[in-house]
PDB file of C-alpha atoms and ligand atoms in Angstrom:
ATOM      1  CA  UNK A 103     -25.467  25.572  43.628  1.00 39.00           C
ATOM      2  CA  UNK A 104     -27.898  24.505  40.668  1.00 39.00           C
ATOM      3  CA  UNK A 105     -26.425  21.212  40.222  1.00 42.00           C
ATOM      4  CA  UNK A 106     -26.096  20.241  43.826  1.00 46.00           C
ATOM      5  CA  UNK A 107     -29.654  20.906  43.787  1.00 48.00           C
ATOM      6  CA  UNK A 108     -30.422  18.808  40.533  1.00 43.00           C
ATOM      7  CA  UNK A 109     -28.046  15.683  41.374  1.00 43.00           C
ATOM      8  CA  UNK A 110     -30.320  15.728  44.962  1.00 50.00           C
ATOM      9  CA  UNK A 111     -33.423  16.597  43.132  1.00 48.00           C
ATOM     10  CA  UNK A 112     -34.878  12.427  43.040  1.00 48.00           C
ATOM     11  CA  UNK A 113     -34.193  12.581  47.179  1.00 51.00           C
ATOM     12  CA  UNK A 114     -35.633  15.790  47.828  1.00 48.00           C
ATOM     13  CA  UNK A 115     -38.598  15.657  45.818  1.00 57.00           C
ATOM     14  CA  UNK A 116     -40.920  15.770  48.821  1.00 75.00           C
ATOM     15  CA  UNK A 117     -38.804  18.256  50.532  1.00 87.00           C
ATOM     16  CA  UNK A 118     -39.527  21.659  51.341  1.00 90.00           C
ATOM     17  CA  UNK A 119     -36.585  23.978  50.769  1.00 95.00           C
ATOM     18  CA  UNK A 120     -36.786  27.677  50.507  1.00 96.00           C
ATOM     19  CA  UNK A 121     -34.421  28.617  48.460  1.00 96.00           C
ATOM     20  CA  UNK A 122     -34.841  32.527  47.919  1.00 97.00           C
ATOM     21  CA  UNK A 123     -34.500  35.690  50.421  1.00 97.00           C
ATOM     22  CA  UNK A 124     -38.056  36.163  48.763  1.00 97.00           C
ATOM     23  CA  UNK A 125     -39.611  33.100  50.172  1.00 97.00           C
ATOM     24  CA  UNK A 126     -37.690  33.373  53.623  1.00 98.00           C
ATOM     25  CA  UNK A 127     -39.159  37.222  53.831  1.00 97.00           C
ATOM     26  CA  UNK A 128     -42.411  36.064  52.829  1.00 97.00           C
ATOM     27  CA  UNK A 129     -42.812  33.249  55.984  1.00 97.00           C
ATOM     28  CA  UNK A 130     -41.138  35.721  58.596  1.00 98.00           C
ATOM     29  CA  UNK A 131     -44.159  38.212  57.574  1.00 98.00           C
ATOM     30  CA  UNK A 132     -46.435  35.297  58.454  1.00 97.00           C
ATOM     31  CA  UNK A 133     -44.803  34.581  61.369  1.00 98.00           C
ATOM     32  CA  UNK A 134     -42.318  37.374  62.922  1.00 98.00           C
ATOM     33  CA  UNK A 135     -40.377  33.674  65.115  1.00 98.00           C
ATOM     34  CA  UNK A 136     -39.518  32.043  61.548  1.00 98.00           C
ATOM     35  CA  UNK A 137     -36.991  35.146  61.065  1.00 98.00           C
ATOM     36  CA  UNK A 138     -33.176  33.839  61.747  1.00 98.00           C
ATOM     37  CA  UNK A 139     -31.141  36.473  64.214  1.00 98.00           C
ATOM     38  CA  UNK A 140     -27.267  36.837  64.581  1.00 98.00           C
ATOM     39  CA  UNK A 141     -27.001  34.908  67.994  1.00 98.00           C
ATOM     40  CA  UNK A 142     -24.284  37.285  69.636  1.00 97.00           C
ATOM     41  CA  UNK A 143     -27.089  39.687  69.318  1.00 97.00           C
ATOM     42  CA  UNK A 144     -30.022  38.262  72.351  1.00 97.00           C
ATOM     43  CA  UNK A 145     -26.877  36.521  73.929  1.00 98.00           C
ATOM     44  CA  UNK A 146     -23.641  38.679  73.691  1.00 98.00           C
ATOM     45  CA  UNK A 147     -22.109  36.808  76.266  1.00 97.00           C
ATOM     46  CA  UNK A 148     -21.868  33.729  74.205  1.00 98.00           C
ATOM     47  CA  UNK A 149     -19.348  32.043  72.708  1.00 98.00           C
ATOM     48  CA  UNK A 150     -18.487  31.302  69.461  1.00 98.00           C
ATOM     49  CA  UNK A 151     -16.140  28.596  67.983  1.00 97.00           C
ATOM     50  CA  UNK A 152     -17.720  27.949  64.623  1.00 98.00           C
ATOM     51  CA  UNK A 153     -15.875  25.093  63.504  1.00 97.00           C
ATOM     52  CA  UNK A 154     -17.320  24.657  59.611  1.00 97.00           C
ATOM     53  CA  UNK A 155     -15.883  28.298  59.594  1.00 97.00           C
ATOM     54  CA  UNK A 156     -12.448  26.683  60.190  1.00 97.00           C
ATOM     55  CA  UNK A 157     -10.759  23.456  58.715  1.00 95.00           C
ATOM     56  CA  UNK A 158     -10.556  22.174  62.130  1.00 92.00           C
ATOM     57  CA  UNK A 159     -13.303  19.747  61.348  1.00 94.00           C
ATOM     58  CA  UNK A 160     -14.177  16.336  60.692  1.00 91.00           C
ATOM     59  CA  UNK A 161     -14.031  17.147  56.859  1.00 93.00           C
ATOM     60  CA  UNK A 162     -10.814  19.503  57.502  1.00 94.00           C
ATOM     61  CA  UNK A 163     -12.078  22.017  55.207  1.00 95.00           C
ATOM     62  CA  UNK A 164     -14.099  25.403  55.793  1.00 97.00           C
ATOM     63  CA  UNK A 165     -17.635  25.243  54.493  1.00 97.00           C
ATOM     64  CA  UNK A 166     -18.543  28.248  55.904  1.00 97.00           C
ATOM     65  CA  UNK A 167     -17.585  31.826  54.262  1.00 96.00           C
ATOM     66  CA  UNK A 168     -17.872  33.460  57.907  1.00 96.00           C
ATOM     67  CA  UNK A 169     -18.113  32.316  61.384  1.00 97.00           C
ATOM     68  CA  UNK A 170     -21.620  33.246  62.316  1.00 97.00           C
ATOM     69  CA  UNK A 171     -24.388  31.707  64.241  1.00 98.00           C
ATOM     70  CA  UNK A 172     -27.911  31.967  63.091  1.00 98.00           C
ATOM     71  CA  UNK A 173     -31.124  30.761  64.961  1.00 98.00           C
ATOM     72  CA  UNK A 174     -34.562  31.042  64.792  1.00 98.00           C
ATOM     73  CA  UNK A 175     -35.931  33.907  66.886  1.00 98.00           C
ATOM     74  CA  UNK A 176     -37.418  32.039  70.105  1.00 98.00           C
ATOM     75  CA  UNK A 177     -34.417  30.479  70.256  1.00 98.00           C
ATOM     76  CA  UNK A 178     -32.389  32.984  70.725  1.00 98.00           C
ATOM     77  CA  UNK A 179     -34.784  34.072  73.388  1.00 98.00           C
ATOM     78  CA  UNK A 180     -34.267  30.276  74.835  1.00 98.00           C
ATOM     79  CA  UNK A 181     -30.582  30.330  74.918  1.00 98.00           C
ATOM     80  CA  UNK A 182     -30.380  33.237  76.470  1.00 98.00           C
ATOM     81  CA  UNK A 183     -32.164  32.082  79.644  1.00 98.00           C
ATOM     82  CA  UNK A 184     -29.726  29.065  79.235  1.00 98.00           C
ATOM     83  CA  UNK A 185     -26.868  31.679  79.091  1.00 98.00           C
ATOM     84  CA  UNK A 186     -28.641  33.493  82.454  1.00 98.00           C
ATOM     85  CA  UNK A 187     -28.475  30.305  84.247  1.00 98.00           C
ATOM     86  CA  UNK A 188     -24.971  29.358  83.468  1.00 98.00           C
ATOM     87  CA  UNK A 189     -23.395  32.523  84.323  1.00 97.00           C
ATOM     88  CA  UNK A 190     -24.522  31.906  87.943  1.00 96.00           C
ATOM     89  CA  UNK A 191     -22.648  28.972  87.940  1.00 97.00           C
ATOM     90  CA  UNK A 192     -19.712  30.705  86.460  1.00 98.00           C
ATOM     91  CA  UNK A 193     -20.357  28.446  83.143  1.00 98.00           C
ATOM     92  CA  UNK A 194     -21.291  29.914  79.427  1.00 98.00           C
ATOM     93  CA  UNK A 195     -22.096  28.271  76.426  1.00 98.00           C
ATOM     94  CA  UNK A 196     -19.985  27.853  73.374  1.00 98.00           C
ATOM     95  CA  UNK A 197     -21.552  27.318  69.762  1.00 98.00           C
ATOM     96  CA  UNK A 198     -19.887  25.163  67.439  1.00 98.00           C
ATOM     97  CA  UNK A 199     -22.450  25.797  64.759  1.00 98.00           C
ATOM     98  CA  UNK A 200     -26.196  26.728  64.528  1.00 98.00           C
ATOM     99  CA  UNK A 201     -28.431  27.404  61.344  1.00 98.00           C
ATOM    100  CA  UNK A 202     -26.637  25.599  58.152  1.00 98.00           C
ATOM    101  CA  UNK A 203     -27.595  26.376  55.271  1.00 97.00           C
ATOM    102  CA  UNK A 204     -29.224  23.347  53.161  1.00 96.00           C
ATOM    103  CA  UNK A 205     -26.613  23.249  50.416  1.00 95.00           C
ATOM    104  CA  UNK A 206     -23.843  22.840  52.717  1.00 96.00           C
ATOM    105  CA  UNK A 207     -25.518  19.646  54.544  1.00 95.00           C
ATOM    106  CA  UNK A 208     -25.700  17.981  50.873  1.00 94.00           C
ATOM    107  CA  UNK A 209     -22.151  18.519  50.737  1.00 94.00           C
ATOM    108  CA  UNK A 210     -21.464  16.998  53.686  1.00 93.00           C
ATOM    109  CA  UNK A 211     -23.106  14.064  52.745  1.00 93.00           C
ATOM    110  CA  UNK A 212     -21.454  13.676  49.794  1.00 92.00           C
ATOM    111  CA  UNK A 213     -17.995  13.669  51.335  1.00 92.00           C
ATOM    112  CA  UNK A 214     -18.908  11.578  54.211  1.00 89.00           C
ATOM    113  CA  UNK A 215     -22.481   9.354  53.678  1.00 88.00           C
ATOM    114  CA  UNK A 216     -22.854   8.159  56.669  1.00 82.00           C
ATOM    115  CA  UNK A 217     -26.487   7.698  57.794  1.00 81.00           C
ATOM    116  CA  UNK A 218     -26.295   7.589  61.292  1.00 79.00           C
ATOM    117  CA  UNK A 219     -24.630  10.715  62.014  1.00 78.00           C
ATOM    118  CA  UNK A 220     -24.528  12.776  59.217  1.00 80.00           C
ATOM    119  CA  UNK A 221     -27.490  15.216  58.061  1.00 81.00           C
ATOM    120  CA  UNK A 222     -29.273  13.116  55.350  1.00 85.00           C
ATOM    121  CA  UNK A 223     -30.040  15.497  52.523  1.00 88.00           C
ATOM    122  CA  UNK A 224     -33.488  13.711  51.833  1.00 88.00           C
ATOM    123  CA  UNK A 225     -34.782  14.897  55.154  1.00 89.00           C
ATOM    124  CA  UNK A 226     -32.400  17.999  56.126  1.00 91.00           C
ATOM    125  CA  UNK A 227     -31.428  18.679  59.302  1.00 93.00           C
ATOM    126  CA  UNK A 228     -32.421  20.795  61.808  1.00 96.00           C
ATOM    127  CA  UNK A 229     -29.472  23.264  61.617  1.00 97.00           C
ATOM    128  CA  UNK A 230     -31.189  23.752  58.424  1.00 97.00           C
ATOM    129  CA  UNK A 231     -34.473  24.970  59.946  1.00 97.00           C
ATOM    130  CA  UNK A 232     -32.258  27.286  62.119  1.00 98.00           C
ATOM    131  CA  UNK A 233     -33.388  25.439  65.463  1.00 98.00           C
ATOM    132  CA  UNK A 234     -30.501  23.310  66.011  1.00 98.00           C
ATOM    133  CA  UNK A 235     -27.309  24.087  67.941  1.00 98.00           C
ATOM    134  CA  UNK A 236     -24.289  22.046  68.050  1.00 98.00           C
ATOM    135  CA  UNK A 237     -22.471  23.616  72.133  1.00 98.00           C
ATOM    136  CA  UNK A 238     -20.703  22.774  74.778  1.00 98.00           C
ATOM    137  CA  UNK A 239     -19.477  24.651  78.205  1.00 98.00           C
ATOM    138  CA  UNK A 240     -16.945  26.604  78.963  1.00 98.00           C
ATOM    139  CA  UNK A 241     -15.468  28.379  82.078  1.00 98.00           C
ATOM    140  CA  UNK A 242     -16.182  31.684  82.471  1.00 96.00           C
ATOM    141  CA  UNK A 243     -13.023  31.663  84.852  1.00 96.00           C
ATOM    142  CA  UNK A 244     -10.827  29.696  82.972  1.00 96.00           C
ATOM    143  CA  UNK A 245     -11.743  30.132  79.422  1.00 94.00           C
ATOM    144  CA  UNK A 246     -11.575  26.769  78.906  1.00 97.00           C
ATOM    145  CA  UNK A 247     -13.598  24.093  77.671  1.00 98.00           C
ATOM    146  CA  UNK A 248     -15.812  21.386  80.593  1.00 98.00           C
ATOM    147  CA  UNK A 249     -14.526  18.379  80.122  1.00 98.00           C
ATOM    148  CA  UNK A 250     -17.185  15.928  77.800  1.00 98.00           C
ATOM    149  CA  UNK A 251     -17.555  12.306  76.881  1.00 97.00           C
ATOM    150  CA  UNK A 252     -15.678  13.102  73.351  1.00 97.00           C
ATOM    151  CA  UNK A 253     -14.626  15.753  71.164  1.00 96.00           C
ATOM    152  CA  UNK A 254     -17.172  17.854  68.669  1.00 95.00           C
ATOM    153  CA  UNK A 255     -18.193  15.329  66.087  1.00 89.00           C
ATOM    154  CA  UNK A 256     -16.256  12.491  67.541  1.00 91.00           C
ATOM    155  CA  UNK A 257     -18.326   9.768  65.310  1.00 86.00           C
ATOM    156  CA  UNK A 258     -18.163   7.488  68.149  1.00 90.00           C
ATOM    157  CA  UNK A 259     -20.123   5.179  70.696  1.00 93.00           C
ATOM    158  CA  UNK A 260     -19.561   7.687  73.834  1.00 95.00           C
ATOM    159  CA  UNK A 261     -20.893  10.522  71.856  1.00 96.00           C
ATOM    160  CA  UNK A 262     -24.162   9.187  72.532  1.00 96.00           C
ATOM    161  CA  UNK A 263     -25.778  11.128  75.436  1.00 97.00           C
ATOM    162  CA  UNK A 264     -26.424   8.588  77.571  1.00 96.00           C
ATOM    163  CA  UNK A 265     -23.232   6.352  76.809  1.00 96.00           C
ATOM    164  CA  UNK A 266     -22.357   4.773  80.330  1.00 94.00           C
ATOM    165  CA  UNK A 267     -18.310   4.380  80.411  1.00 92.00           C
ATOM    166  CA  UNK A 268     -17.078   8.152  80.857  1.00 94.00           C
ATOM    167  CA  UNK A 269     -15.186   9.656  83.914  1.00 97.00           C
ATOM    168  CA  UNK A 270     -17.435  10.974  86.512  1.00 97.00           C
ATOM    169  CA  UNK A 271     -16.186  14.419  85.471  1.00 98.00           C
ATOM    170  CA  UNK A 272     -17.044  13.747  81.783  1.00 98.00           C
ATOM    171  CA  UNK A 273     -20.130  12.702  83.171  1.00 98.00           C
ATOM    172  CA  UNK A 274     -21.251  15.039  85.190  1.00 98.00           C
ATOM    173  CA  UNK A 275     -20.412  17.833  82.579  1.00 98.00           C
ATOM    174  CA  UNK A 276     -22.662  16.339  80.159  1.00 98.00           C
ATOM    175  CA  UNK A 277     -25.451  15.588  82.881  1.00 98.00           C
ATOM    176  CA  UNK A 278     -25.072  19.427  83.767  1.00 98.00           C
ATOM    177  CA  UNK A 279     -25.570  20.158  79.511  1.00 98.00           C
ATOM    178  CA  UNK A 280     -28.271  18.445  79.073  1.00 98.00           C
ATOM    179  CA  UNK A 281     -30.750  19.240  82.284  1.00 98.00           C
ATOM    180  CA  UNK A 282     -30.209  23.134  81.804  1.00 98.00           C
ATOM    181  CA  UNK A 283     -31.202  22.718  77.861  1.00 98.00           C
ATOM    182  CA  UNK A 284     -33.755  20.566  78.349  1.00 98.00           C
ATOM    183  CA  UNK A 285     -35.078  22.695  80.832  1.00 98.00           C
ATOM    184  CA  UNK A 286     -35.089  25.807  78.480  1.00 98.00           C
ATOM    185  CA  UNK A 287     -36.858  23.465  75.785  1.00 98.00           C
ATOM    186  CA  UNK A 288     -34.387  21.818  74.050  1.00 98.00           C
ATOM    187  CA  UNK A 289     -34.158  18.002  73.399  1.00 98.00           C
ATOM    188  CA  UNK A 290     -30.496  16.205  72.866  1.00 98.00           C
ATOM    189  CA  UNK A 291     -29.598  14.240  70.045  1.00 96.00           C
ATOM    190  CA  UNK A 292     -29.723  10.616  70.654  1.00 95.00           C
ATOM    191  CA  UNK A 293     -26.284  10.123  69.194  1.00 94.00           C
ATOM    192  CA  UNK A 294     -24.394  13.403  69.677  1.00 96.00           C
ATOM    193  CA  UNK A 295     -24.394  14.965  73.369  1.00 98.00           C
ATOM    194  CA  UNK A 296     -23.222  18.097  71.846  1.00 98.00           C
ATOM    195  CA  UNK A 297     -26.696  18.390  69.519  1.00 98.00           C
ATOM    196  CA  UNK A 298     -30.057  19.829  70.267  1.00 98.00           C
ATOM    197  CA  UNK A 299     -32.795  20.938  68.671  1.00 98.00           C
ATOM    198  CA  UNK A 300     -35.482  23.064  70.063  1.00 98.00           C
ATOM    199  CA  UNK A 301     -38.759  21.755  70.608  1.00 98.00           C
ATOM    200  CA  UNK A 302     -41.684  23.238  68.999  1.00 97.00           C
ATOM    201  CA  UNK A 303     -44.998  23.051  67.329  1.00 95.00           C
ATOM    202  CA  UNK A 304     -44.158  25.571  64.446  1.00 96.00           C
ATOM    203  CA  UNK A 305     -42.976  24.267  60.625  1.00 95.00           C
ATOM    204  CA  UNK A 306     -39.653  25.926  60.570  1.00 97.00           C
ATOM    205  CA  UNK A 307     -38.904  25.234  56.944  1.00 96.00           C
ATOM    206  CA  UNK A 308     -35.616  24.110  55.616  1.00 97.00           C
ATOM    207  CA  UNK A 309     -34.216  27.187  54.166  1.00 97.00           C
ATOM    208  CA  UNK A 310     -31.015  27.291  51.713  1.00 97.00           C
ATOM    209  CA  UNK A 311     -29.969  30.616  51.984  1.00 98.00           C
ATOM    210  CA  UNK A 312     -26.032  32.376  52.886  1.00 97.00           C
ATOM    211  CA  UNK A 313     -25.369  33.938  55.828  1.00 97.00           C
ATOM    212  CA  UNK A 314     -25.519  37.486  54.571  1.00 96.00           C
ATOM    213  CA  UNK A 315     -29.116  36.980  53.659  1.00 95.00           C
ATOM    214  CA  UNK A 316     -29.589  37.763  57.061  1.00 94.00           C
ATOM    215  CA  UNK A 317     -27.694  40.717  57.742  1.00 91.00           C
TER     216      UNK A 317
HETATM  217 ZN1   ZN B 471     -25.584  19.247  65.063  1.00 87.41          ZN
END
């Protein structure tokens, strides 16, 4: 972990990581919303399909020791009015990954530096701040996946969220994503329609901590 750290240290230099379970206790007594929450916990109805827990993924390897999502308290809170307002329409949510810790974006970038997609280590991301979700829908019925523009992390033109040429179905899938989030306060990537980030006034900081930190 130290040397990740050091190799990154000239592009971080301005960047706020915290990097102990010291710190991260420290800013949740300041502010009870900074402290991260097993998802499954405010929403039990909701999905998971953690791909970086997997090697079905756009790096096929698993980055992550366990499939767990992590978010930031009010957003919790917020996806489970999302998750309310889906089951009436016989939809739920499925989470393909949430907080990440801030190691695991460097690697990422290392193995695939691409800087319009990809989670640029000298900013971080905000699955690093724990507000970020990366979902989709699913029938409650069925099981199954709504049919979208693209695949999870399809590095592609029609993974932007507004991208034109997709079936009507695809189409009105997404359409159906992104209203319902955005009217719980999230805002859509502008290149992935499967990314949001909640909206908010508070510094969430970039935090590089495991999973069982938060246990
Ligand atoms: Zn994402």
């Amino acid at each position: 972990m130290l040397s990740i750290h050091s190799i990154k240290a000239q592009n971080t230099k301005k960047l706020l990581v915290i990097y102990t379970k010291e710190a991260y206790l420290k800013s949740v007594k300041e502010d009870t919303n900074k402290a991260l929450v097993l998802l499954k916990k405010y929403v039990p109805s909701i999905k998971l399909d953690i791909k970086y827990a997997t090697s079905q993924n756009i790096f096929y390897q698993k980055l992550y020791p366990k499939a767990v999502a992590y978010v930031r308290l009010p957003v919790a809170k917020a996806l489970a009015k999302v998750q309310e307002e889906l089951k009436s329409k016989g939809l739920s949510l499925k989470i393909y990954d949430a907080y990440r810790p801030y190691s695991v974006t460097v690697q990422m970038f290392d193995m695939l530096p691409d800087t319009l997609y990809m989670g640029l280590p000298w900013t971080g991301s905000k699955h690093n701040r724990g507000i970020a979700l990366d979902l989709t829908l699913v029938n409650l019925k069925t099981r199954k996946e709504l049919k979208m523009p693209t695949p999870f992390d399809a590095l592609v033109y029609a993974s932007h969220p507004e991208f034109p040429l997709v079936s009507d179905e695809a189409k009105q899938n997404r359409e159906l994503l992104k209203d319902i989030m955005k009217k719980h306060g999230f805002v859509v990537d502008p290149m992935e329609w499967w990314h949001f980030n909640y909206k908010s006034n508070t510094n969430f900081e970039i935090l590089d901590l495991p999973f069982k930190t938060f246990e």
